[in-house]
Coordinates of C-alpha atoms in Angstrom, one line a residue:
M1 CA -32.1 55.6 -40.9
T2 CA -30.9 52.5 -39.1
Q3 CA -29.4 50.1 -41.9
I4 CA -30.4 46.3 -41.4
A5 CA -28.1 43.7 -41.6
P6 CA -28.8 41.0 -44.5
V7 CA -29.5 37.7 -43.7
P8 CA -27.0 35.6 -44.7
A9 CA -28.1 33.2 -47.5
A10 CA -28.0 29.4 -47.1
P11 CA -25.7 27.5 -49.5
A12 CA -26.4 26.8 -52.8
D13 CA -26.1 22.8 -51.9
G14 CA -29.0 23.0 -49.0
P15 CA -28.8 23.8 -45.3
V16 CA -25.9 23.4 -42.9
P17 CA -26.8 19.9 -40.8
A18 CA -27.0 19.9 -37.0
G19 CA -23.4 18.8 -35.8
P20 CA -23.5 16.5 -32.9
P21 CA -25.0 17.3 -29.6
A22 CA -22.8 19.2 -27.2
G23 CA -23.5 16.6 -24.4
R24 CA -22.2 13.8 -26.1
S25 CA -19.3 15.4 -28.1
G26 CA -17.9 16.4 -24.2
S27 CA -18.5 13.0 -22.6
G28 CA -16.6 11.8 -25.8
N29 CA -13.8 14.1 -25.2
R30 CA -13.4 13.0 -21.9
T31 CA -13.7 9.0 -21.8
L32 CA -10.8 9.8 -24.9
T33 CA -8.6 12.1 -22.4
Y34 CA -9.0 9.6 -19.3
L35 CA -8.5 7.3 -21.6
R36 CA -5.1 8.7 -22.4
Y37 CA -4.3 9.4 -19.2
V38 CA -4.9 5.8 -18.2
A39 CA -3.0 4.7 -20.9
G40 CA 0.5 6.9 -19.4
K41 CA -0.1 5.9 -16.0
L42 CA 0.3 2.2 -17.3
L43 CA 3.4 3.2 -19.1
G44 CA 4.7 5.4 -16.2
A45 CA 3.6 1.9 -13.8
V46 CA 5.8 -0.6 -16.6
V47 CA 8.6 1.3 -16.6
S48 CA 8.8 1.7 -12.8
L49 CA 8.7 -2.0 -12.4
L50 CA 11.3 -2.6 -15.5
A51 CA 13.5 0.1 -13.4
V52 CA 13.1 -2.0 -9.8
L53 CA 13.9 -4.8 -11.9
V54 CA 17.0 -3.9 -12.7
T55 CA 18.0 -2.0 -9.1
S56 CA 16.7 -5.4 -7.5
F57 CA 19.3 -7.3 -8.9
F58 CA 22.3 -5.4 -8.6
L59 CA 21.9 -3.9 -5.5
F60 CA 21.7 -6.8 -3.3
R61 CA 24.7 -8.2 -5.0
L62 CA 26.2 -5.2 -3.3
I63 CA 26.1 -6.8 0.2
P64 CA 28.9 -7.9 1.9
G65 CA 29.6 -12.3 1.4
D66 CA 29.0 -15.1 -0.4
P67 CA 25.7 -16.8 -0.2
V68 CA 27.5 -20.3 -0.5
T69 CA 29.7 -19.4 2.4
Q70 CA 27.2 -18.4 4.5
M71 CA 24.9 -20.9 3.9
T72 CA 27.0 -23.5 4.5
R73 CA 28.7 -21.6 7.9
G74 CA 29.7 -24.4 10.7
R75 CA 29.2 -27.2 8.6
P76 CA 31.9 -29.8 7.3
I77 CA 32.5 -29.0 3.2
S78 CA 35.2 -29.0 1.1
Q79 CA 36.3 -26.5 -1.5
E80 CA 34.8 -28.6 -4.9
Q81 CA 31.4 -29.1 -2.8
L82 CA 31.6 -25.6 -2.7
D83 CA 32.7 -24.6 -6.4
A84 CA 29.7 -26.9 -6.9
L85 CA 27.1 -25.1 -5.4
R86 CA 28.4 -21.8 -7.0
I87 CA 27.7 -23.9 -10.4
E88 CA 24.2 -24.7 -9.6
F89 CA 23.1 -21.3 -8.4
G90 CA 24.7 -19.5 -11.2
L91 CA 27.3 -17.5 -9.0
D92 CA 30.4 -18.8 -11.1
L93 CA 28.6 -16.7 -14.2
P94 CA 29.8 -12.8 -14.5
V95 CA 27.3 -10.7 -14.0
W96 CA 26.2 -9.2 -16.4
Q97 CA 25.5 -13.0 -17.8
Q98 CA 23.3 -13.7 -14.7
F99 CA 21.7 -10.9 -15.1
L100 CA 20.5 -11.3 -18.4
D101 CA 19.3 -15.0 -17.2
Y102 CA 17.6 -13.2 -14.5
C103 CA 15.7 -11.2 -17.0
G104 CA 14.9 -13.7 -19.7
N105 CA 13.2 -16.2 -16.9
V106 CA 11.6 -13.1 -15.1
L107 CA 10.0 -12.6 -18.5
T108 CA 8.3 -15.7 -18.0
G109 CA 7.3 -15.4 -14.6
D110 CA 10.1 -17.8 -13.4
F111 CA 12.1 -15.5 -10.3
G112 CA 14.8 -18.5 -10.2
T113 CA 15.1 -21.4 -7.0
S114 CA 15.7 -20.0 -3.3
Y115 CA 19.2 -21.1 -2.2
Q116 CA 18.1 -22.0 1.1
F117 CA 15.0 -23.6 1.0
R118 CA 15.4 -25.3 -2.7
A119 CA 11.9 -24.2 -3.5
P120 CA 10.9 -22.3 -6.4
V121 CA 10.6 -18.4 -5.3
M122 CA 6.9 -18.2 -6.8
D123 CA 5.7 -21.2 -4.4
K124 CA 7.7 -19.7 -1.3
I125 CA 5.9 -16.4 -2.2
G126 CA 2.6 -18.0 -2.3
E127 CA 3.1 -19.7 1.1
A128 CA 3.7 -16.4 2.8
V129 CA 1.3 -14.0 1.2
L130 CA -1.7 -15.2 2.7
P131 CA -1.1 -14.4 6.8
T132 CA 0.7 -10.9 5.1
L133 CA -2.7 -10.2 3.5
L134 CA -4.8 -11.4 6.5
L135 CA -2.5 -9.3 9.1
T136 CA -2.5 -6.2 7.1
F137 CA -5.8 -6.3 5.9
T138 CA -7.4 -6.7 9.3
A139 CA -4.8 -3.5 10.3
F140 CA -5.5 -1.5 7.1
V141 CA -9.7 -2.1 7.5
I142 CA -9.2 -0.9 11.3
Y143 CA -6.9 2.4 11.1
T144 CA -8.7 3.5 7.9
A145 CA -12.2 3.0 9.7
L146 CA -10.7 4.3 13.0
G147 CA -8.9 7.4 11.2
I148 CA -11.8 8.8 9.2
F149 CA -14.0 8.9 12.3
L150 CA -11.7 10.8 14.7
G151 CA -10.6 12.7 12.2
T152 CA -13.9 13.6 11.4
R153 CA -14.9 14.4 14.9
S154 CA -11.3 16.0 15.5
A155 CA -12.5 18.7 12.2
W156 CA -16.1 19.2 13.5
R157 CA -15.1 20.1 16.9
H158 CA -11.9 22.3 15.8
N159 CA -9.8 23.4 18.7
S160 CA -11.7 21.8 21.1
R161 CA -10.0 19.4 23.9
G162 CA -10.8 16.2 22.3
D163 CA -9.6 17.8 19.0
K164 CA -5.8 18.3 20.6
V165 CA -5.6 15.0 22.5
N166 CA -6.7 13.4 19.0
T167 CA -3.9 15.1 16.8
G168 CA -1.2 15.2 19.1
L169 CA -2.0 11.2 19.5
A170 CA -1.6 10.8 16.1
L171 CA 1.6 13.0 15.4
V172 CA 3.4 11.2 18.3
L173 CA 2.5 7.5 17.2
F174 CA 2.8 8.7 13.5
S175 CA 6.2 9.3 14.4
V176 CA 7.0 6.1 16.3
P177 CA 9.1 3.7 14.6
S178 CA 6.4 0.1 14.5
F179 CA 9.4 -2.0 15.3
W180 CA 9.9 0.1 18.8
L181 CA 6.2 0.1 19.2
G182 CA 5.7 -3.8 18.7
L183 CA 8.7 -4.5 21.5
L184 CA 7.0 -2.2 23.7
A185 CA 3.7 -4.2 23.4
I186 CA 5.5 -7.4 24.0
I187 CA 6.9 -6.1 27.1
I188 CA 3.6 -4.8 28.6
L189 CA 0.7 -6.8 27.1
A190 CA 2.7 -10.5 26.2
N191 CA 5.4 -10.7 29.2
G192 CA 3.4 -8.7 31.5
V193 CA 4.5 -5.8 33.9
G194 CA 5.4 -6.0 37.8
P195 CA 1.9 -8.4 39.0
L196 CA 0.3 -7.6 35.4
P197 CA 0.1 -11.1 33.5
G198 CA 0.8 -11.8 29.4
L199 CA -2.2 -11.6 27.9
F200 CA -1.3 -12.1 24.6
P201 CA 1.2 -14.6 23.0
T202 CA 4.9 -12.8 22.2
G203 CA 5.0 -14.4 18.5
G204 CA 3.8 -16.9 15.8
M205 CA 0.6 -17.5 14.0
E206 CA -1.2 -20.4 16.0
T207 CA -0.5 -23.2 18.9
G208 CA -2.0 -25.8 16.4
E209 CA -5.2 -26.0 17.3
E210 CA -8.0 -27.3 14.9
G211 CA -11.9 -25.8 14.1
L212 CA -13.1 -22.7 15.8
D213 CA -10.2 -22.6 18.8
H214 CA -8.4 -22.9 15.4
V215 CA -9.5 -19.3 14.4
L216 CA -9.7 -18.5 18.0
D217 CA -6.2 -19.2 18.3
V218 CA -5.1 -17.3 15.2
A219 CA -7.5 -14.2 16.5
H220 CA -5.2 -14.3 19.4
H221 CA -2.3 -14.4 18.1
M222 CA -3.1 -11.7 15.8
V223 CA -4.1 -8.7 18.6
L224 CA -0.7 -7.5 19.2
P225 CA 1.1 -6.9 15.3
V226 CA -3.0 -5.9 14.6
L227 CA -2.4 -2.9 17.4
T228 CA 1.2 -1.9 16.5
L229 CA -0.2 -1.3 12.8
V230 CA -3.3 0.2 13.8
A231 CA -1.1 2.7 16.0
V232 CA 1.5 3.6 13.8
D233 CA -0.5 4.2 10.6
Y234 CA -4.2 5.6 12.0
G235 CA -2.6 9.1 12.5
Q236 CA -1.7 9.5 8.7
T237 CA -5.7 8.9 7.6
L238 CA -7.1 11.2 10.5
L239 CA -4.7 14.1 9.8
V240 CA -5.5 14.0 6.4
T241 CA -9.4 13.5 7.1
R242 CA -9.1 16.2 9.7
S243 CA -7.2 18.7 7.2
A244 CA -9.7 17.9 4.0
L245 CA -12.5 18.7 6.5
L246 CA -11.5 21.6 7.7
D247 CA -11.1 23.0 4.3
E248 CA -14.4 22.4 3.5
M249 CA -16.4 23.8 6.8
G250 CA -16.1 27.5 5.3
S251 CA -17.2 26.6 2.1
D252 CA -20.5 28.1 0.2
Y253 CA -22.8 25.2 0.2
L254 CA -22.7 24.2 3.5
T255 CA -24.2 27.7 4.9
T256 CA -26.8 27.3 1.5
A257 CA -27.9 23.8 3.5
R258 CA -27.7 25.1 6.4
A259 CA -30.1 28.5 5.7
K260 CA -31.9 25.1 4.0
G261 CA -32.9 24.8 7.7
L262 CA -30.7 21.3 7.5
R263 CA -29.7 20.0 11.0
D264 CA -25.7 20.2 11.9
D265 CA -25.4 16.7 11.8
Q266 CA -26.9 16.2 8.1
V267 CA -25.1 19.2 7.2
R268 CA -21.6 17.3 8.0
T269 CA -22.9 13.9 7.3
R270 CA -24.7 14.4 3.6
H271 CA -22.1 17.5 2.5
A272 CA -19.4 18.1 4.1
V273 CA -17.8 14.5 4.8
P274 CA -18.5 13.4 1.3
N275 CA -16.6 16.1 -0.2
A276 CA -13.9 16.2 2.6
L277 CA -13.1 12.1 2.0
L278 CA -11.9 12.6 -2.1
P279 CA -8.1 12.9 -0.9
T280 CA -8.6 10.2 2.0
M281 CA -10.0 8.0 -0.7
T282 CA -6.4 8.4 -2.7
L283 CA -4.5 8.0 0.6
I284 CA -6.6 4.7 0.9
F285 CA -4.7 2.8 -2.1
V286 CA -1.6 4.4 -0.8
N287 CA -2.2 3.1 2.3
L288 CA -2.9 -0.5 1.2
G289 CA 0.1 -0.8 -0.3
R290 CA 2.2 1.0 1.7
T291 CA 1.0 -1.5 4.8
V292 CA 1.7 -4.7 2.6
A293 CA 5.3 -3.2 2.0
G294 CA 6.1 -2.3 5.3
V295 CA 5.0 -4.9 7.7
I296 CA 8.7 -6.3 7.8
L297 CA 9.5 -5.0 10.5
V298 CA 6.6 -5.8 12.4
E299 CA 6.2 -9.6 11.0
T300 CA 9.5 -9.6 12.2
V301 CA 9.3 -8.4 15.6
F302 CA 6.2 -10.9 16.0
S303 CA 7.2 -13.7 14.7
W304 CA 4.5 -13.8 12.3
P305 CA 4.7 -16.4 9.2
G306 CA 4.4 -13.6 6.6
L307 CA 6.5 -11.9 3.1
G308 CA 8.3 -9.7 6.0
S309 CA 9.9 -12.6 8.0
L310 CA 10.1 -14.2 5.1
F311 CA 12.0 -11.6 3.8
Y312 CA 14.0 -11.0 6.5
Q313 CA 15.2 -14.6 6.7
A314 CA 16.4 -14.5 3.1
L315 CA 18.3 -11.1 4.0
S316 CA 20.4 -12.4 6.0
V317 CA 21.7 -15.1 4.0
P318 CA 21.3 -13.5 1.5
D319 CA 19.0 -15.7 -0.3
L320 CA 19.2 -13.9 -3.6
P321 CA 16.5 -15.3 -5.8
L322 CA 14.7 -14.6 -2.8
V323 CA 15.3 -11.4 -1.8
Q324 CA 14.9 -10.3 -5.7
G325 CA 11.2 -11.8 -5.3
L326 CA 10.1 -10.6 -2.5
F327 CA 11.8 -6.8 -3.0
F328 CA 10.0 -7.1 -6.2
F329 CA 6.9 -7.9 -5.2
F330 CA 6.5 -5.4 -2.4
A331 CA 7.8 -2.3 -4.9
A332 CA 4.8 -3.9 -7.6
T333 CA 2.3 -3.7 -4.7
M334 CA 3.0 0.3 -3.7
I335 CA 3.5 0.8 -7.9
V336 CA 0.1 -0.1 -8.5
A337 CA -1.9 1.0 -5.6
N338 CA -0.3 4.8 -6.3
M339 CA -1.9 3.7 -9.8
L340 CA -5.2 2.5 -8.9
A341 CA -5.3 6.2 -7.0
D342 CA -4.8 8.0 -9.7
L343 CA -7.1 6.5 -11.8
I344 CA -9.8 6.4 -9.4
Y345 CA -9.4 9.9 -8.3
P346 CA -10.4 11.8 -11.6
L347 CA -13.3 9.1 -11.4
L348 CA -14.4 10.8 -8.2
D349 CA -13.5 13.9 -8.7
P350 CA -15.3 15.5 -12.0
R351 CA -12.9 18.4 -11.6
V352 CA -9.8 16.7 -12.0
G353 CA -11.7 14.5 -15.0
N354 CA -12.3 17.3 -17.1
Q355 CA -8.6 18.8 -16.5

């Protein structure tokens, strides 16, 4: 005879109350996990910035030569005046004392006073940051759009002649040093070759025009440095987009979409490309920080009055406060860009967020 299991009796104090809905609990756990993740990334960024602060102070003091001697080279100046300048700049103090003073000032937002410009470091950075952002953001928008477009076409036409040309050109340009490509652009497009005249200025940002002519003049001066940055940087975006889309092309959901009668362009634009762009979205933030931090050589070659040219001028002295401030700014840009990429990716890809 089959035994029927007894039904457990309810507790004496009444039925057990129902717990919170599973969905709400899971959502709360994911939010808490993400907040812990954000806190960890913020802590890591702060530690990295502190490491950069220490590194920037001691690294540039390894540069041979005395900043005061370099600044006064070729000028009639007495030893008493040299000693007075060293006292003014704080170079007469022990290195450990200079470091403690520097850290204390940085905590208040004071990166010191430039030796050669006799102006606060933050003021000099503020003057040069807008030309740099104008140059880098313009190049960033162009090479990101170009890389995504060409990477998508190359992946969808895998192993075609166009794919091979795009991939090969991207690999070559990505491997070329930016300063060499900039010099080549000046030789061919600014100075002219043979009977061909020069089409663009060799350097600078403007020639003193006003109104609409000023805008057109700045745009004219931007062409070669922007072209150089685009040529060097678009290849990485193209290759990452192409690789990610190739990984998606064999997925079952694309086969299902085709079976439902969707056209090839609809399958590509509605399903394949959005999923393939997840790695590219992370790369976009990293590239933005890298472009700002890596613009030194391009700005120097084209005499663009931005942070890169300012860093080169400061390094040639060496103007220690200005070099340290610019180095910290470039490093902070990279650290913040990488942190943003890490924080945004889990929001774009729930699979990562659930982990």
